[in-house]
Amino acid sequence: MSKQLINFRLYLITDRKIYTDKNSFINAIEAALKGGVKAVQLREKDLNTRELLGLAYKMRELTKKYHAKLFINDRIDIALAIGADGVHIGQKGIPAHAVRKIVQEKLRIGVSTHSLEEALEAERDGADFITIGPIYKTPSKLKYGKPIGVDTLRRVKSAISIPVFGIGGIKLDKVKEVMDAGANGIALISAILASKDIRKTTEDFLRLLNQNEGQTY
């Protein structure tokens, strides 16, 4: 898979539980897209298949409107059904090499990693890009252990050739440090979706990312 297809720097991961209703959630994602987000991962693990499929169709329509890529967390079937751009799998999901046998070249494959070893395995298995973290302490990533820090991020970047996105506790004042460590971009959840002005916050992150560009593909 051509690395040129991973041409975004800000990777937004959804969490509808931040909001009280579906309309507020949809509006929040649209605000981020208006702010310039070009890649969204739909990650709503508690929904049943029909509920997730319905939401995925809405996300596909919305991301197409703003010329953004859509990735579906874990659910290869739903990603294929709605014509998503890719699928994102965790360490407990189907390995990337098995996903590739199913999707061939139809979908990009992202993999969540939390160590150098997992990053190396993801690349060997054929992942198109990875997220690595948590870089900093964050409530949403406590189950993955202590923050790995930018030193691990730097080692990962020197060891693999696919794009790497830092994730976990990345605030505006940490963007430069993450990008200086070699990241190709960052993945965010609450830093954008829990902000009071989602569009402006998105624009602020993108401005910093463009000022502190990592390796370009």
CSV table of C-alpha atoms in Angstrom, one decimal, residues 9-215:
chain,number,residue,atom,x,y,z
A,9,ARG,CA,-1.6,14.8,10.2
A,10,LEU,CA,-4.5,15.0,12.5
A,11,TYR,CA,-6.4,11.7,13.2
A,12,LEU,CA,-9.6,12.3,15.1
A,13,ILE,CA,-11.0,9.3,17.1
A,14,THR,CA,-14.7,9.5,18.1
A,15,ASP,CA,-16.2,9.1,21.5
A,16,ARG,CA,-19.9,9.8,21.4
A,17,LYS,CA,-20.2,9.4,25.2
A,18,ILE,CA,-18.8,12.9,25.6
A,19,TYR,CA,-22.2,14.1,24.3
A,20,THR,CA,-25.8,13.8,25.6
A,21,ASP,CA,-27.4,12.9,22.3
A,22,LYS,CA,-26.6,11.8,18.8
A,23,ASN,CA,-27.2,15.1,17.2
A,24,SER,CA,-24.7,16.8,19.4
A,25,PHE,CA,-22.2,14.1,18.5
A,26,ILE,CA,-22.7,14.5,14.8
A,27,ASN,CA,-22.5,18.3,15.1
A,28,ALA,CA,-19.2,17.9,17.0
A,29,ILE,CA,-17.7,15.8,14.3
A,30,GLU,CA,-18.8,18.2,11.6
A,31,ALA,CA,-17.3,21.1,13.5
A,32,ALA,CA,-14.0,19.3,13.6
A,33,LEU,CA,-14.3,18.6,9.8
A,34,LYS,CA,-15.0,22.3,9.2
A,35,GLY,CA,-11.9,23.0,11.2
A,36,GLY,CA,-9.8,20.9,8.8
A,37,VAL,CA,-9.7,17.3,10.1
A,38,LYS,CA,-9.0,15.0,7.1
A,39,ALA,CA,-9.2,11.6,8.9
A,40,VAL,CA,-11.8,10.3,11.4
A,41,GLN,CA,-11.8,6.9,13.1
A,42,LEU,CA,-15.3,5.8,14.2
A,43,ARG,CA,-14.6,4.0,17.5
A,44,GLU,CA,-17.9,3.2,19.3
A,45,LYS,CA,-17.3,-0.3,20.7
A,46,ASP,CA,-20.5,-0.6,22.8
A,47,LEU,CA,-22.9,-0.2,19.8
A,48,ASN,CA,-24.5,-3.3,18.4
A,49,THR,CA,-24.0,-4.1,14.7
A,50,ARG,CA,-27.1,-2.4,13.4
A,51,GLU,CA,-26.5,0.7,15.5
A,52,LEU,CA,-22.9,1.0,14.5
A,53,LEU,CA,-23.8,0.4,10.8
A,54,GLY,CA,-26.3,3.2,10.9
A,55,LEU,CA,-23.9,5.6,12.5
A,56,ALA,CA,-21.1,4.5,10.1
A,57,TYR,CA,-23.3,5.5,7.1
A,58,LYS,CA,-23.9,8.9,8.6
A,59,MET,CA,-20.1,9.3,9.2
A,60,ARG,CA,-19.4,8.2,5.6
A,61,GLU,CA,-21.8,10.8,4.3
A,62,LEU,CA,-20.3,13.5,6.5
A,63,THR,CA,-16.6,12.7,5.8
A,64,LYS,CA,-17.3,12.6,2.1
A,65,LYS,CA,-18.9,16.1,2.3
A,66,TYR,CA,-15.6,17.4,3.7
A,67,HIS,CA,-13.3,15.2,1.6
A,68,ALA,CA,-12.0,13.4,4.7
A,69,LYS,CA,-11.0,9.8,5.1
A,70,LEU,CA,-13.1,7.5,7.4
A,71,PHE,CA,-11.7,4.5,9.3
A,72,ILE,CA,-13.8,2.0,11.2
A,73,ASN,CA,-12.4,0.6,14.5
A,74,ASP,CA,-12.1,-3.2,14.3
A,75,ARG,CA,-15.2,-3.9,12.2
A,76,ILE,CA,-13.9,-5.0,8.8
A,77,ASP,CA,-17.4,-6.0,7.7
A,78,ILE,CA,-18.9,-2.5,8.4
A,79,ALA,CA,-15.9,-0.8,6.8
A,80,LEU,CA,-16.4,-2.7,3.6
A,81,ALA,CA,-20.2,-2.3,3.7
A,82,ILE,CA,-20.2,1.5,3.8
A,83,GLY,CA,-17.2,2.0,1.6
A,84,ALA,CA,-14.9,3.4,4.3
A,85,ASP,CA,-11.3,4.3,3.5
A,86,GLY,CA,-9.8,2.0,6.1
A,87,VAL,CA,-10.1,-0.1,9.2
A,88,HIS,CA,-8.2,0.5,12.5
A,89,ILE,CA,-7.4,-2.6,14.6
A,90,GLY,CA,-6.2,-3.0,18.2
A,91,GLN,CA,-3.8,-5.4,19.8
A,92,LYS,CA,-6.7,-7.8,20.6
A,93,GLY,CA,-8.2,-7.6,17.1
A,94,ILE,CA,-7.5,-9.6,13.9
A,95,PRO,CA,-3.8,-9.1,13.0
A,96,ALA,CA,-3.0,-6.8,10.1
A,97,HIS,CA,-1.8,-9.7,7.9
A,98,ALA,CA,-5.1,-11.5,8.3
A,99,VAL,CA,-7.1,-8.2,7.6
A,100,ARG,CA,-5.1,-7.7,4.4
A,101,LYS,CA,-6.1,-11.2,3.1
A,102,ILE,CA,-9.8,-10.1,3.6
A,103,VAL,CA,-9.6,-6.5,2.3
A,104,GLN,CA,-6.8,-6.9,-0.3
A,105,GLU,CA,-6.1,-3.3,-1.4
A,106,LYS,CA,-9.6,-2.0,-0.8
A,107,LEU,CA,-8.8,-0.5,2.7
A,108,ARG,CA,-6.0,1.1,4.5
A,109,ILE,CA,-5.0,-0.6,7.7
A,110,GLY,CA,-4.1,1.3,10.9
A,111,VAL,CA,-2.9,-0.5,14.1
A,112,SER,CA,-2.9,0.6,17.7
A,113,THR,CA,0.5,0.0,19.3
A,114,HIS,CA,1.9,0.7,22.8
A,115,SER,CA,5.6,-0.4,22.4
A,116,LEU,CA,8.4,-0.8,20.0
A,117,GLU,CA,7.8,-4.5,19.7
A,118,GLU,CA,4.2,-4.0,18.8
A,119,ALA,CA,5.1,-1.3,16.3
A,120,LEU,CA,7.6,-3.6,14.6
A,121,GLU,CA,5.1,-6.4,14.4
A,122,ALA,CA,2.4,-4.1,12.9
A,123,GLU,CA,4.8,-3.1,10.1
A,124,ARG,CA,5.8,-6.7,9.5
A,125,ASP,CA,2.1,-7.7,9.3
A,126,GLY,CA,1.5,-5.1,6.6
A,127,ALA,CA,-0.1,-2.1,8.5
A,128,ASP,CA,-0.2,1.1,6.5
A,129,PHE,CA,0.3,3.2,9.6
A,130,ILE,CA,0.2,3.0,13.4
A,131,THR,CA,-0.8,4.9,16.5
A,132,ILE,CA,1.7,4.7,19.4
A,133,GLY,CA,1.0,5.6,23.0
A,134,PRO,CA,0.0,6.8,25.4
A,135,ILE,CA,2.7,9.4,25.0
A,136,TYR,CA,1.5,11.3,28.0
A,137,LYS,CA,-0.8,10.5,30.9
A,138,THR,CA,-4.4,10.5,30.0
A,139,PRO,CA,-7.5,8.9,31.7
A,140,SER,CA,-8.7,7.2,28.5
A,141,LYS,CA,-5.4,5.2,28.2
A,142,LEU,CA,-4.7,4.2,31.8
A,143,LYS,CA,-5.4,0.5,31.0
A,144,TYR,CA,-2.4,0.5,28.7
A,145,GLY,CA,0.0,1.3,31.6
A,146,LYS,CA,2.4,4.2,32.1
A,147,PRO,CA,3.0,6.8,29.4
A,148,ILE,CA,5.7,5.7,27.0
A,149,GLY,CA,7.0,9.2,26.4
A,150,VAL,CA,8.6,10.8,23.4
A,151,ASP,CA,11.8,8.7,23.7
A,152,THR,CA,9.9,5.6,22.8
A,153,LEU,CA,8.2,7.4,20.0
A,154,ARG,CA,11.6,8.5,18.7
A,155,ARG,CA,12.9,4.9,18.8
A,156,VAL,CA,9.8,3.6,17.0
A,157,LYS,CA,10.3,6.2,14.2
A,158,SER,CA,13.9,5.2,13.7
A,159,ALA,CA,12.9,1.5,13.5
A,160,ILE,CA,10.0,1.5,11.1
A,161,SER,CA,9.2,3.1,7.8
A,162,ILE,CA,5.4,3.4,7.9
A,163,PRO,CA,3.7,6.6,9.3
A,164,VAL,CA,3.5,6.9,13.0
A,165,PHE,CA,0.8,8.9,14.9
A,166,GLY,CA,1.4,9.8,18.6
A,167,ILE,CA,-1.6,9.4,20.8
A,168,GLY,CA,-2.5,10.0,24.5
A,169,GLY,CA,-2.7,13.2,26.4
A,170,ILE,CA,-1.4,15.4,23.6
A,171,LYS,CA,-2.4,19.0,24.3
A,172,LEU,CA,-1.6,22.1,22.2
A,173,ASP,CA,1.6,22.7,24.2
A,174,LYS,CA,2.9,19.2,23.5
A,175,VAL,CA,2.5,19.2,19.7
A,176,LYS,CA,6.0,20.5,19.0
A,177,GLU,CA,7.6,17.9,21.3
A,178,VAL,CA,5.8,15.0,19.7
A,179,MET,CA,6.5,16.2,16.1
A,180,ASP,CA,10.2,16.9,17.0
A,181,ALA,CA,10.4,13.2,18.0
A,182,GLY,CA,9.6,12.3,14.4
A,183,ALA,CA,5.8,11.7,14.5
A,184,ASN,CA,4.0,12.0,11.2
A,185,GLY,CA,1.0,13.3,13.0
A,186,ILE,CA,-1.2,13.0,16.2
A,187,ALA,CA,-4.4,11.2,17.1
A,188,LEU,CA,-6.8,13.0,19.4
A,189,ILE,CA,-10.1,12.3,21.1
A,190,SER,CA,-11.1,14.6,24.0
A,191,ALA,CA,-8.5,17.3,23.3
A,192,ILE,CA,-10.8,18.2,20.4
A,193,LEU,CA,-14.2,16.7,21.1
A,194,ALA,CA,-14.4,18.0,24.7
A,195,SER,CA,-13.2,21.5,23.9
A,196,LYS,CA,-15.6,24.4,24.1
A,197,ASP,CA,-14.9,25.5,20.5
A,198,ILE,CA,-14.2,22.4,18.5
A,199,ARG,CA,-13.7,24.1,15.2
A,200,LYS,CA,-11.2,26.6,16.6
A,201,THR,CA,-9.4,24.0,18.6
A,202,THR,CA,-9.0,21.9,15.5
A,203,GLU,CA,-7.6,24.8,13.6
A,204,ASP,CA,-5.2,25.5,16.4
A,205,PHE,CA,-3.9,22.0,16.4
A,206,LEU,CA,-3.5,22.0,12.6
A,207,ARG,CA,-1.7,25.3,12.7
A,208,LEU,CA,0.8,23.8,15.1
A,209,LEU,CA,1.2,20.6,13.2
A,210,ASN,CA,1.9,22.5,10.0
A,211,GLN,CA,4.5,24.6,11.9
A,212,ASN,CA,6.2,21.5,13.3
A,213,GLU,CA,6.0,19.1,10.4
A,214,GLY,CA,7.4,15.6,11.0
A,215,GLN,CA,8.6,13.3,8.3
